[in-house]
Structure formats: structure tokens, C-alpha cells
Short mmCIF file of C-alpha atoms and ligand atoms in Angstrom, two decimals:
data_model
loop_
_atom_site.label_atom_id
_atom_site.label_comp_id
_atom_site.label_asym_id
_atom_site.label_seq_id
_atom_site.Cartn_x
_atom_site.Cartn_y
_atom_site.Cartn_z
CA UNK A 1 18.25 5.62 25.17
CA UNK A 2 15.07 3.50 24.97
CA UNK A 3 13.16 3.65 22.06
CA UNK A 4 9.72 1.74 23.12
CA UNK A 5 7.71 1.05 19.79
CA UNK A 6 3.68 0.29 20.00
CA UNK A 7 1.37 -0.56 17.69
CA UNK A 8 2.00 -1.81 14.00
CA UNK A 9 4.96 -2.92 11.90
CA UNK A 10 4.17 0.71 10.29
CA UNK A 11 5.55 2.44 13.29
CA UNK A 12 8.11 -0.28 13.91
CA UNK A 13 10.04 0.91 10.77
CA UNK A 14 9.36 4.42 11.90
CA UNK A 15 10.89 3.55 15.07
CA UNK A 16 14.08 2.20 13.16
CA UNK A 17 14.49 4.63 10.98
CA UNK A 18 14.52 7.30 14.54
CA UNK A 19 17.41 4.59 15.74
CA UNK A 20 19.57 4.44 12.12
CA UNK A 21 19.63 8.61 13.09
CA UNK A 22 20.32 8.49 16.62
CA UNK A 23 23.30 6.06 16.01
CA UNK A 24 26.53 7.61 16.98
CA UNK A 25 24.84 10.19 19.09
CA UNK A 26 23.25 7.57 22.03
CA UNK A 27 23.63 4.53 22.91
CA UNK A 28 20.36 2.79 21.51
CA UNK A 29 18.46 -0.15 22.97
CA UNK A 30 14.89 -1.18 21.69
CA UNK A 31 11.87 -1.93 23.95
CA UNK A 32 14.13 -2.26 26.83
CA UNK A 33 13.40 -2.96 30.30
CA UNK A 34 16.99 -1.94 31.20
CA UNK A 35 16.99 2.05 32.87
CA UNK A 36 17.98 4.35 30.30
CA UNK A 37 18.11 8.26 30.80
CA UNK A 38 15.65 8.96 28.07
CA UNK A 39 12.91 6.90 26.94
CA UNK A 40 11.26 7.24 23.31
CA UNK A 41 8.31 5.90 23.09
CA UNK A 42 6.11 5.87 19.56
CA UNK A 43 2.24 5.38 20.56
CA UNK A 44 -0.60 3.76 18.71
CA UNK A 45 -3.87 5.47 18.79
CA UNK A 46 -5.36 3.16 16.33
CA UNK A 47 -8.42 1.79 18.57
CA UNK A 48 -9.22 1.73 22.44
CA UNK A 49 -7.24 -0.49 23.33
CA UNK A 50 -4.24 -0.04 21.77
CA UNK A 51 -4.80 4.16 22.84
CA UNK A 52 -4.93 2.59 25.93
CA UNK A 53 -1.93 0.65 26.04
CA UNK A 54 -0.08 3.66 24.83
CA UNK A 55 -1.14 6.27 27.70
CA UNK A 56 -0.30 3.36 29.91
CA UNK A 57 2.98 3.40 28.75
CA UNK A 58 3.73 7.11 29.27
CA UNK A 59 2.10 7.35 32.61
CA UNK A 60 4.96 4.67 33.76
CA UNK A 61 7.81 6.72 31.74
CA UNK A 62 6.38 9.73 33.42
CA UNK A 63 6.00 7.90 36.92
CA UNK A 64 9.68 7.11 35.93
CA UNK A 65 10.83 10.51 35.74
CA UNK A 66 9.59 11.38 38.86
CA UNK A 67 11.46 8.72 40.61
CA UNK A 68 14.93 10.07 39.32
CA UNK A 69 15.17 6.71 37.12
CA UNK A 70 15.28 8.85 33.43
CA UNK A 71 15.82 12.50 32.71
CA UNK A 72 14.07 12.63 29.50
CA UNK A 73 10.36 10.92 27.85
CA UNK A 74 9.98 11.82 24.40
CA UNK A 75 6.57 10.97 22.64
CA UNK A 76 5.74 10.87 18.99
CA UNK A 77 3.61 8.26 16.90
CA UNK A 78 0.22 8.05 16.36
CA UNK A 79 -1.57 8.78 20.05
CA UNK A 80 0.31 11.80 19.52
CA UNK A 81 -0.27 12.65 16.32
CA UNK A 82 -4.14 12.72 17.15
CA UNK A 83 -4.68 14.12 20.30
CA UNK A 84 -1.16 16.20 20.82
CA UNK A 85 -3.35 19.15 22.94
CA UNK A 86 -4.94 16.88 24.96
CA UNK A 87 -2.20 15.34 25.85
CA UNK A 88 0.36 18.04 26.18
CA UNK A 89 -2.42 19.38 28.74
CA UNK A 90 -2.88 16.51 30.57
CA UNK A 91 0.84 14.99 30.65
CA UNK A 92 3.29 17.93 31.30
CA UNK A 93 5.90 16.13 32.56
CA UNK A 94 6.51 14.55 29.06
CA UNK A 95 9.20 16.51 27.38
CA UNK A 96 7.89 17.01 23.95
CA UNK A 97 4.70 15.52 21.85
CA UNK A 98 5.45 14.83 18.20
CA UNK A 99 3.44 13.91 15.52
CA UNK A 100 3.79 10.93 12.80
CA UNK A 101 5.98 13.02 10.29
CA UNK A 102 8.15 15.15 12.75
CA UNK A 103 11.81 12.84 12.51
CA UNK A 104 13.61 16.15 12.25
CA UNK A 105 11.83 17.76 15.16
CA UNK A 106 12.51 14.42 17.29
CA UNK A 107 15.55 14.27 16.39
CA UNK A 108 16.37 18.17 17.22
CA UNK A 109 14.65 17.74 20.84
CA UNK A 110 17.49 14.79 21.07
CA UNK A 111 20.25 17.88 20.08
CA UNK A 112 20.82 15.30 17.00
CA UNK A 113 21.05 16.86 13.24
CA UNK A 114 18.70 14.77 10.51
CA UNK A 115 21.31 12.80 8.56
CA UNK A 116 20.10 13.49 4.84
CA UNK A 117 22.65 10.29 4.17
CA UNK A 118 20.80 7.82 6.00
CA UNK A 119 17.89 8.23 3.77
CA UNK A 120 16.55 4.56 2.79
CA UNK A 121 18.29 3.25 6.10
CA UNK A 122 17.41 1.86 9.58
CA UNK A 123 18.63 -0.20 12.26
CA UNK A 124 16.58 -3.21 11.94
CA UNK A 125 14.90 -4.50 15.23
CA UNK A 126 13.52 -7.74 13.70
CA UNK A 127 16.13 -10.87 13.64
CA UNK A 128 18.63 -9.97 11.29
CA UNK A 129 17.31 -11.97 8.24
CA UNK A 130 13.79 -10.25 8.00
CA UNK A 131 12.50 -7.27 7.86
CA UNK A 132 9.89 -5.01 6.76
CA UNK A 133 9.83 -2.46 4.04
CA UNK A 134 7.26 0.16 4.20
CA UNK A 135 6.31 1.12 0.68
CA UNK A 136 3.54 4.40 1.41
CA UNK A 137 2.28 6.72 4.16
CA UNK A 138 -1.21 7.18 4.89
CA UNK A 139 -4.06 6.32 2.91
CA UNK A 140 -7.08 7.58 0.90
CA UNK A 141 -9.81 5.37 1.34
CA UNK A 142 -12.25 6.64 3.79
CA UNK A 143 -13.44 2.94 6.01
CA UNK A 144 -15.99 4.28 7.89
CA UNK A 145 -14.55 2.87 11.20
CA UNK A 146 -10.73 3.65 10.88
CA UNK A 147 -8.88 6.60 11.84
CA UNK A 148 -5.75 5.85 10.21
CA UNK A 149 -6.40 8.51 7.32
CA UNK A 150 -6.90 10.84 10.15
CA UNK A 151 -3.75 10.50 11.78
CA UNK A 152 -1.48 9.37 8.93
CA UNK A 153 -3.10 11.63 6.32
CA UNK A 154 -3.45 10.90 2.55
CA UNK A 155 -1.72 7.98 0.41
CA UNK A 156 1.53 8.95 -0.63
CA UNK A 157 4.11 6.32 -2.59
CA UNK A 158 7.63 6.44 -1.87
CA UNK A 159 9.70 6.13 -5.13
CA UNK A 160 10.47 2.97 -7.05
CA UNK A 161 14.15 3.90 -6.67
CA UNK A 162 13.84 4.83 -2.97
CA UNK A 163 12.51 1.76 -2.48
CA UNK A 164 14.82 -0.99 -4.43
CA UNK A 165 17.66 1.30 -2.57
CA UNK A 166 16.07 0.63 0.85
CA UNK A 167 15.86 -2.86 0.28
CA UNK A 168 19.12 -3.25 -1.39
CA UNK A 169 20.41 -1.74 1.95
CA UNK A 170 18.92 -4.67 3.84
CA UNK A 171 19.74 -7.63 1.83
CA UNK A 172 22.95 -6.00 2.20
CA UNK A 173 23.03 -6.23 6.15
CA UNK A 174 21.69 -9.77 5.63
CA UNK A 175 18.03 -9.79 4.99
CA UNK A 176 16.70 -12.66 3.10
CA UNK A 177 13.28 -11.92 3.50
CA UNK A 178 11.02 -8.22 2.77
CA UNK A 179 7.79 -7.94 4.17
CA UNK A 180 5.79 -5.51 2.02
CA UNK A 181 3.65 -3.27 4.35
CA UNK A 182 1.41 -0.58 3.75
CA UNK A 183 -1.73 1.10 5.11
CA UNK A 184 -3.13 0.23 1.72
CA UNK A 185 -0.61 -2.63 -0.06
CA UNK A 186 -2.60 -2.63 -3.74
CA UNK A 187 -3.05 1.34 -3.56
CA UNK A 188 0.83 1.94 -4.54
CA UNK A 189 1.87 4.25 -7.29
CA UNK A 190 -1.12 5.49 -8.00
CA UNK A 191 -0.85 9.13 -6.35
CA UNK A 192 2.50 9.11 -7.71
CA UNK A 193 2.57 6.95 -10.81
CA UNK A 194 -1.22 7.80 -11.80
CA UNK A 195 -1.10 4.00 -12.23
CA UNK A 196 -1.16 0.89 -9.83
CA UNK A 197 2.56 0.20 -9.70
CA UNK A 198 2.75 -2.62 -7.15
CA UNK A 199 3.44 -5.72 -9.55
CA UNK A 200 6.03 -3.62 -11.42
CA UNK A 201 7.35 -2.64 -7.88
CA UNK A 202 7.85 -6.53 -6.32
CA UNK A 203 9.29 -7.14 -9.48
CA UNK A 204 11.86 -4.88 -8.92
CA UNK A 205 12.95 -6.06 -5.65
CA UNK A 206 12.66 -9.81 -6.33
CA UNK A 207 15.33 -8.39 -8.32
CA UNK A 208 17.69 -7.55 -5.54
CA UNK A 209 20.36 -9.78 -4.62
CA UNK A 210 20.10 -11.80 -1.39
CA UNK A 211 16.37 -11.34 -1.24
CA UNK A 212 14.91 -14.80 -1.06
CA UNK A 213 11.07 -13.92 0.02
CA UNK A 214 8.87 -11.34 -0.46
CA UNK A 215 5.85 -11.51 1.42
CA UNK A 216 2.81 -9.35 0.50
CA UNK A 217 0.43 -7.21 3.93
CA UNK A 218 -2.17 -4.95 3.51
CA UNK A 219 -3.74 -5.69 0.29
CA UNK A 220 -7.11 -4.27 -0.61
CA UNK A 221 -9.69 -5.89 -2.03
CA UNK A 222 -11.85 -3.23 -4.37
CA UNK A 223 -9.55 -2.49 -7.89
CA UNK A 224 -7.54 -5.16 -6.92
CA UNK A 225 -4.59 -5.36 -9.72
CA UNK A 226 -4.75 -8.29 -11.93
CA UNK A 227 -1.22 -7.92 -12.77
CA UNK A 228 -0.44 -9.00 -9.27
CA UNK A 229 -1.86 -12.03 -9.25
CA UNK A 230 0.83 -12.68 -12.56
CA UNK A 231 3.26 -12.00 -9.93
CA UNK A 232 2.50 -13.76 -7.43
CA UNK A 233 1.78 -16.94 -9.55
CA UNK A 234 5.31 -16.45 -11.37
CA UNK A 235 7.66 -15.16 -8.88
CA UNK A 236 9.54 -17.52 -6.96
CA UNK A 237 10.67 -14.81 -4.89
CA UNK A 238 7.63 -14.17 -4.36
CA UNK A 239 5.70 -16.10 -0.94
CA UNK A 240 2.36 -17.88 -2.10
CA UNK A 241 0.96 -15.79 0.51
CA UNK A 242 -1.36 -12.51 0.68
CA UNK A 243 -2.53 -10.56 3.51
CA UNK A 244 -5.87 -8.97 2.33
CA UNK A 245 -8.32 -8.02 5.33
CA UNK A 246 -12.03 -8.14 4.20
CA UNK A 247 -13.68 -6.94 7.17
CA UNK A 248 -17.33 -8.20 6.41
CA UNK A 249 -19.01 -9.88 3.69
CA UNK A 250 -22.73 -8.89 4.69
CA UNK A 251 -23.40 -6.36 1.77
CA UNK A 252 -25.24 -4.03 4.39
CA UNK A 253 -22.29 -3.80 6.41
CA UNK A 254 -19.66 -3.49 3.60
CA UNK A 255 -21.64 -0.70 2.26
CA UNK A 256 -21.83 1.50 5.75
CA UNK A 257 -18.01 0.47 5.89
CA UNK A 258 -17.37 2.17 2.68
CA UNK A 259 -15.47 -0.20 1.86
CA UNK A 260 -16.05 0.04 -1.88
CA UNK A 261 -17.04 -3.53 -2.94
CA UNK A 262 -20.46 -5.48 -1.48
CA UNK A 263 -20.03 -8.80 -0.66
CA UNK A 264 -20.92 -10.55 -3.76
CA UNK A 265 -17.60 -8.65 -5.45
CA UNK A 266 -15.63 -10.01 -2.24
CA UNK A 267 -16.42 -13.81 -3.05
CA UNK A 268 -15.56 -13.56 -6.21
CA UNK A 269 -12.27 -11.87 -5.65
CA UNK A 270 -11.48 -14.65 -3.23
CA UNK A 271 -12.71 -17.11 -5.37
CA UNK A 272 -10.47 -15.80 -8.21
CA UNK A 273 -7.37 -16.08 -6.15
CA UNK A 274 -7.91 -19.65 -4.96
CA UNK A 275 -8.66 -20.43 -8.48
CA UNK A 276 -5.80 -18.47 -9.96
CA UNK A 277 -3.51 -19.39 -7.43
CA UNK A 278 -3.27 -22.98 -6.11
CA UNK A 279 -1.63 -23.54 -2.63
CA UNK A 280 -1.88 -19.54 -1.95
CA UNK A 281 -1.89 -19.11 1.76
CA UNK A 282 -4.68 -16.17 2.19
CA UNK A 283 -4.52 -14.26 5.15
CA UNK A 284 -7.75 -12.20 6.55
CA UNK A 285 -8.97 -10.21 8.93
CA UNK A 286 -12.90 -9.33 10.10
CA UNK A 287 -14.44 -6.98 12.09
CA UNK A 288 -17.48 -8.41 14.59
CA UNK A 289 -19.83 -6.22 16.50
CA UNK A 290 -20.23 -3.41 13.69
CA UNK A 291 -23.09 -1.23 13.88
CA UNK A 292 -26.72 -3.07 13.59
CA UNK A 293 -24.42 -6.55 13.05
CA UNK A 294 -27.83 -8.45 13.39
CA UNK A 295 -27.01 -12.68 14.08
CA UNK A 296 -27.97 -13.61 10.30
CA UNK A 297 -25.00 -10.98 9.31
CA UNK A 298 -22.72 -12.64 11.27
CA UNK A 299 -24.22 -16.17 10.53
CA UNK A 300 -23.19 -14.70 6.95
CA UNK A 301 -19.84 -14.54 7.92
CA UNK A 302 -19.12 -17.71 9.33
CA UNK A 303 -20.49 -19.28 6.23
CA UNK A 304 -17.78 -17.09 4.35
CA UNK A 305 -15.06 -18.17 6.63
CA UNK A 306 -16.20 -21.73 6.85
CA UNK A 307 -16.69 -21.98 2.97
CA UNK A 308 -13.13 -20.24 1.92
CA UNK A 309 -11.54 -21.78 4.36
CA UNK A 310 -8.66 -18.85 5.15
CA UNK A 311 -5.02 -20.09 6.28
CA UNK A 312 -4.88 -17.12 8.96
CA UNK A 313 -7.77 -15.08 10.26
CA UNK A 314 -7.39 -12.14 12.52
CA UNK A 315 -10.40 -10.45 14.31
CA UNK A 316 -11.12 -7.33 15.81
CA UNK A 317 -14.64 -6.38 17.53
CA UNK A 318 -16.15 -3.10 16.59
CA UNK A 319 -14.95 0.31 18.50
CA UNK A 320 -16.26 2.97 17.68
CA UNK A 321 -13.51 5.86 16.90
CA UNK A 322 -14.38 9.94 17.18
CA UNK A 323 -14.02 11.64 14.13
CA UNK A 324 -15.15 8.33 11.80
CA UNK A 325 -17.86 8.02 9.77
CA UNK A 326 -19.22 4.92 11.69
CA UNK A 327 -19.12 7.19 14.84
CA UNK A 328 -22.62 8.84 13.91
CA UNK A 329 -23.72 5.12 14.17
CA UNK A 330 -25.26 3.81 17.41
CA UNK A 331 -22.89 1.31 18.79
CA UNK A 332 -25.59 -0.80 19.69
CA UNK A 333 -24.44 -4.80 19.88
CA UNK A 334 -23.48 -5.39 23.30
CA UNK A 335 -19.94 -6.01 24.56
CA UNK A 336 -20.58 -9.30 25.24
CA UNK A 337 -22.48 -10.10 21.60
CA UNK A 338 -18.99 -9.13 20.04
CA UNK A 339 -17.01 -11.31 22.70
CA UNK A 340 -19.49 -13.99 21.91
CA UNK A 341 -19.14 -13.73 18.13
CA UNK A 342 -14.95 -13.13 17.86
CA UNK A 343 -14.71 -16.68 20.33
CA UNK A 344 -17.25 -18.60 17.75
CA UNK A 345 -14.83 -17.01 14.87
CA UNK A 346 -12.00 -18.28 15.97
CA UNK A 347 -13.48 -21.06 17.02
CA UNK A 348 -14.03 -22.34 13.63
CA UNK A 349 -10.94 -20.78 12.33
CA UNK A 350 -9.08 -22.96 15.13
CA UNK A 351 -11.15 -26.48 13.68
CA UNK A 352 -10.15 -24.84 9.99
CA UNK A 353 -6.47 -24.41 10.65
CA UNK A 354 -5.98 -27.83 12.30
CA UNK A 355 -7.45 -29.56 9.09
CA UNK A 356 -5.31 -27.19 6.90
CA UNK A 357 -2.14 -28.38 9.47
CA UNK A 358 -3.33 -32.17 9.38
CA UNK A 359 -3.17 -32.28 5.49
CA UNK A 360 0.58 -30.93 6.01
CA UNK A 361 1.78 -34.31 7.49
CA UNK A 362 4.04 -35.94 5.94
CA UNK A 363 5.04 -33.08 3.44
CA UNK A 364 7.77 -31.02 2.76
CA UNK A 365 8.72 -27.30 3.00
CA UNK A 366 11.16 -25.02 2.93
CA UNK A 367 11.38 -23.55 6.29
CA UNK A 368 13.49 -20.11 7.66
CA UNK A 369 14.81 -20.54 11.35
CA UNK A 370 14.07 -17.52 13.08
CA UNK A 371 15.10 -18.97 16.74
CA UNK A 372 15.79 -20.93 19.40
CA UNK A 373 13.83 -21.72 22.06
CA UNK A 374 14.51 -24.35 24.49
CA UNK A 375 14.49 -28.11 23.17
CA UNK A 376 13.30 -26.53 19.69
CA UNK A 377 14.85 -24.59 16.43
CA UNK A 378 11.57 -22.06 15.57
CA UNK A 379 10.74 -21.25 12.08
CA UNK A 380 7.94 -20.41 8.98
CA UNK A 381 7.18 -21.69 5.87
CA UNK A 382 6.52 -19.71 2.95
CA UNK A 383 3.18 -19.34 3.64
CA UNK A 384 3.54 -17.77 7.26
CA UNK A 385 4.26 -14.19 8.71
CA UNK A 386 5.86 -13.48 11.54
CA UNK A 387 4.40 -12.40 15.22
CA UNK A 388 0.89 -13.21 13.15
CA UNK A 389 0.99 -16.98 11.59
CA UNK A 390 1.48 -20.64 12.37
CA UNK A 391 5.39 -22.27 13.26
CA UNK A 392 7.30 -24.79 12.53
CA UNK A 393 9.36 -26.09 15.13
CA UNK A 394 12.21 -28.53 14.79
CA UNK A 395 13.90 -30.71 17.19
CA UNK A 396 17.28 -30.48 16.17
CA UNK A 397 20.49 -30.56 17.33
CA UNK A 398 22.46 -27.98 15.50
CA UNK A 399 20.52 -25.17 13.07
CA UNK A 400 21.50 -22.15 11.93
CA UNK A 401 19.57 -18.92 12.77
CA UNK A 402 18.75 -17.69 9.53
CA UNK A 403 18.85 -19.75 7.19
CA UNK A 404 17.10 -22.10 4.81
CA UNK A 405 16.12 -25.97 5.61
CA UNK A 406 13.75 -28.60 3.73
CA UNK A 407 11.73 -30.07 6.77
CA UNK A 408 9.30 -32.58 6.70
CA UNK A 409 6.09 -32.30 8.76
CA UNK A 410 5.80 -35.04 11.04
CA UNK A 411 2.94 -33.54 13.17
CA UNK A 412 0.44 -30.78 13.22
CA UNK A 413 -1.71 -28.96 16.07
CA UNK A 414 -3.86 -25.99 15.28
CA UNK A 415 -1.82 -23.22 14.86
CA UNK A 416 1.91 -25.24 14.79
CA UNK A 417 3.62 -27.64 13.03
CA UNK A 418 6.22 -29.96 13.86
CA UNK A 419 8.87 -30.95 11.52
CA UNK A 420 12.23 -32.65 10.86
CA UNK A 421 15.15 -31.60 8.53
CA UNK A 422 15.38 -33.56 5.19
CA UNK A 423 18.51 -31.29 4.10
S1 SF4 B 501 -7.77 0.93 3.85
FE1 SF4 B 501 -9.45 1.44 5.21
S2 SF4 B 501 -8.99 0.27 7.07
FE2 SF4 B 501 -7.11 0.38 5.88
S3 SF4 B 501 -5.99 2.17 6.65
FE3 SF4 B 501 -7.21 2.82 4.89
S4 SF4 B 501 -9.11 3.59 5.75
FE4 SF4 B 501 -8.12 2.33 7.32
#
């Protein structure tokens, strides 16, 4: 069996949960090209592209089928969590939709029983000595262009005790490093708590044994817990590192986001946490193209970027989503207005993360080895994320995959660094 996952690390660890289940029952492979009789796959249906990507994918499965090449395509995630009649009408030749909470009814479609047992346990697709840890489901903000509350439905916390045990299981099967995701990171315990719990939960699982990082996606920035920063500062589990997209930082546009906070509250957050926390490596992401974006908005945000100076930027261009507030809104910057402003972005994000990479030179890090690939041993420091950040890579004769090294940076491009091992 092929279990094909799109989209997020979200719907990875859904994906590895399916596979902990299925164990025993199939023989499992992950985002295999190899033929397999049945093919899982777990869609995205966050934005266009991505919904794309994910009807792409079960055309060919389907295509597939028809060539004798697998018996069975199962679909579940979020594509079909959203549109399930439209595509159940349109695809028939898929053998059963299922939505983002339906394990048991995947699982039964498969002729496999839910193992109650396996709670808190997965089958880790990530190199052996990371992973993630999903801490909620769903969210209850209401961003005027996401759809994720639509398809994922409201915030709910898993349990402090669920959790440790989850990552307890990991560090147990090797995992040095947790990455903390979440639709909405900062959000935790409060439907379940009726308090913000997340300092008191990182706590806890700096606590586990073998854990050696704990790296923090997904903040958000309105009622952004103090107590975290403590953390953070004090842990030294704990990665000098935080995800927290922003989005905008035109007031305008933060207010028809809905995002909670105008854009005088966003400085000073960010302010506060390169004030409060020296060396932190701040990760963001913005949205260009938004609604009536006019070029002194965006001028806005390049002053933002270029004044903060982020360690990692991501950016996405507007698309406008049914059933989201900001789809009233008249999508009315031009395609290639948004193309133009994400390649002047990243433009000066590339100039900002050389000079960040320069000033690395000649200093030294702890660095994880994650792989090899060809003349070069491939890892991060503390202050990068996986799939998302910058490297370090090492040429070295002999490393081990997995484990810790002090290198010294001996050279820098934009988005790399090079290094040699002290010890
Ligand atoms: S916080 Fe906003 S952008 Fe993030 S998942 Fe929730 S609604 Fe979407």
C-alpha cells in the first residue's frame, strides 16, 4: 500500500498515524513511486494550487486503476473533506472519499479494525531523529482568507498527558528533536484548559528524556502569551526559534484579514521578541496581492521586512477561497502585480538572509545531520526547520546521521551555510 501525503506537516502526522494502524495488516510504503495495489492518498485543499495538485494526483491514481496497475484509490484529507459531493460525482472510480476525522472509516474501507492501543503512536516518515508533534485540530479564528476552519472545524487541544505520551513514544524510537505544529501554535489549552497552556505544555516535554530540541510553528500573533517568551528565553531545550506568520502589517489590510491586531500591535510584538530574546531566529510568512493591496501597502511591507530583518520569510500571493470572508472582496490586483510583488519580497529577503549568513562566518553552532548527499553531510542549526530553512553542509569524511556536531562556519551563501566540524 501507498500512502501519498499532500499538503502540510498537519496531514503528514495524519498520514502516520493511518500507517502506525495499517501496520501488520499491509505492507506500507510512503509517497512511493513503486506499484502498489492500493494507493492512499490524503489531499490538500488549502488554496488553488495546492487543490490543484491534489486532483492531479487522483486523476493519475484513477488513470492507474484503469490500466490494471492498482485495485484500490482511497481518498481522505482535506480536498475531501471540503468538496466530498463534488468529487464523489465527478471521480467515481475512486473507491471511497473521506473526510479529515474519519481514521476509523478509512481504516474499515481497508477491512482493518481501529487499534484503540496505538493511540499517541505513528510510524514516523521524517528521518528517524525528528519529527513532528501535532498538539490541536482545527482552529477558531476566522482569517478572512483561509479555509482551514472550514475544513478542519473548531480548535480543539489534545491533552497534556496525550501529548507528553506521544512524544515520550518518539524519543523512545529515537527522536531528538519535536516540532510543535498547530493550525494555531499560541491558541493551545484554551478550549480545553480555559487558559493558554502552551508554556506549561513545552515545559512538559522539554521534560522528556532524549528530547534535545523543541522547535516552535504556527504561533499567532494577537494574545500572544508572555509566559512563552520565559520559555523560550530559559529553555535550553527549547530552539531560539519561532514560526509566527504575520500576513500584513498595513492596518487596512490586517483589519479586512481579521486578523485581530493592526499593524502598530504587530511591530511591537516583534519588537518585543527581538528585544526579549537576543539571537531568536524569527520565522514569517506574508500574504501579497490581498484585496485593494494598493503599492504604498505593500511599500509598507517591505519597510517591515527590511526594518526587522526576519531569518526566514515565506510568501504566498492572495487566492481568493469560496466560502471566506475575503471572497465577497473583488480580487482586483492583477496576477502579475502579485508575481511582481512576491519576486521583490524575496528579493530583499534573499539580500537580508545573505547578510544574516555572512555575519555567521567564522562562528560556531551546534548542528543535527539529517543526510547525506553526495560530497556533503546535510544538516540545521538550532535556528532552522526542516523542508522550510537554511543548511549547513559539511564536507566530511565520516558523520553520523543523527546526531549532534559543533561546526564552524567557514562560508555563507544566501540561504546555506558551509561549515566544518570542531568536535
Ligand atoms: S489562524 Fe487564521 S490563517 Fe491560521 S488556520 Fe486559523 S484561520 Fe487560518
Amino acid at each position: 500500500m501507498n500512502v501519498v501525503t499532500l499538503g502540510c506537516s498537519k496531514n503528514l502526522v495524519d498520514s502516520e498515524v493511518l500507517m502506525k494502524q495499517l501496520e501488520g495488516s499491509y505492507r506500507i510504503v510512503h509517497d512511493s513511486n513503486d506499484p502498489s495495489d492500493v494507493m492512499v492518498i490524503n489531499t490538500c485543499g488549502f488554496i488553488g494550487d495546492a487543490k490543484e495538485e491534489s486532483v492531479d494526483m487522483i486523476l493519475s491514481a484513477v488513470e492507474a486503476k484503469k490500466e490494471g496497475l492498482l485495485k484500490k484509490v482511497i481518498v481522505t484529507g482535506c480536498l475531501s473533506q471540503r468538496y466530498a459531493a463534488e468529487l464523489k460525482e465527478e471521480i467515481t472510480e475512486v473507491d471511497g472519499f473521506f473526510g479529515v476525522n474519519d481514521l476509523p472509516e478509512v481504516l474499515k474501507s481497508l477491512s482493518v479494525d481501529y487499534k484503540h492501543e496505538l493511540l499517541g503512536e505513528r510510524l514516523v516518515t521524517t528521518p528517524s531523529h525528528y519529527a513532528y508533534l501535532k498538539i490541536s485540530e482545527g482552529c477558531d479564528r476566522s482569517c478572512s482568507f483561509c479555509a482551514i476552519p472550514l475544513i478542519r472545524g473548531k480548535h480543539v487541544s489534545k491533552s497534556i498527558e496525550e501529548i507528553v505520551k506521544e512524544a515520550e513514544f518518539l524519543a523512545a524510537n529515537g527522536v531528538k528533536e519535536l516540532l510543535l505544529i498547530a493550525q494555531d501554535l499560541t491558541y493551545y489549552g484554551l478550549d480545553l484548559y480555559r487558559e493558554r497552556k502552551i508554556a506549561e505544555l513545552v515545559e512538559r516535554i522539554a521534560a522528556v528524556e532524549g528530547i534535545e530540541w523543541i522547535r516552535l510553528h504556527y504561533a499567532y500573533p494577537a494574545g500572544f502569551p508572555e509566559d512563552l517568551i520565559a520559555v523560550i528565553k530559559n529553555n535550553p531545550k527549547v530552539c531560539n526559534y519561532l514560526d509566527i506568520p504575520l500576513q500584513h502589517i498595513s492596518t487596512r489590510i490586517l483589519k479586512s484579514m481579521k486578523r485581530g491586531l493592526d499593524g502598530a500591535k504587530t511591530r511591537e510584538l516583534v519588537l518585543k521578541l527581538r528585544k526579549e530574546l537576543p539571537g531568536l531566529a524569527l520565522r514569517s510568512t506574508f500574504i501579497v496581492g490581498y484585496p485593494g493591496e494598493t503599492e504604498e501597502e505593500f511599500q509598507q511591507l517591505l519597510d517591515f521586512v527590511q526594518e526587522v530583518r526576519f531569518d526566514r520569510l515565506g510568501v504566498f500571493q492572495y487566492s481568493p477561497e469560496e466560502d471566506t470572508a475575503a471572497f465577497a472582496l473583488e480580487d482586483d490586483v492583477p496576477g502579475e502585480v502579485k508575481q511582481d510583488r512576491e519576486n521583490r519580497l524575496m528579493d530583499l529577503q534573499q539580500s537580508i538572509s545573505f547578510e544574516l549568513n555572512e555575519q555567521k562566518v567564522g562562528k560556531t553552532f551546534k548542528v543535527l545531520v539529517d543526510r547525506q548527499e553526495g560530497d556533503y553531510f546535510v544538516g540545521r542549526t538550532e535556528f532552522d526547520s526542516p523542508d522550510v530553512d537554511n543548511e549547513v553542509l559539511i564536507e566530511s569524511g565520516n558523520l553520523q546521521i543523527g546526531s549532534f556536531y559543533t561546526v564552524q562556519i567557514i562560508r555563507a551563501d544566501a540561504y546555506d551555510l558551509f561549515g566544518k566540524v570542531i568536535s
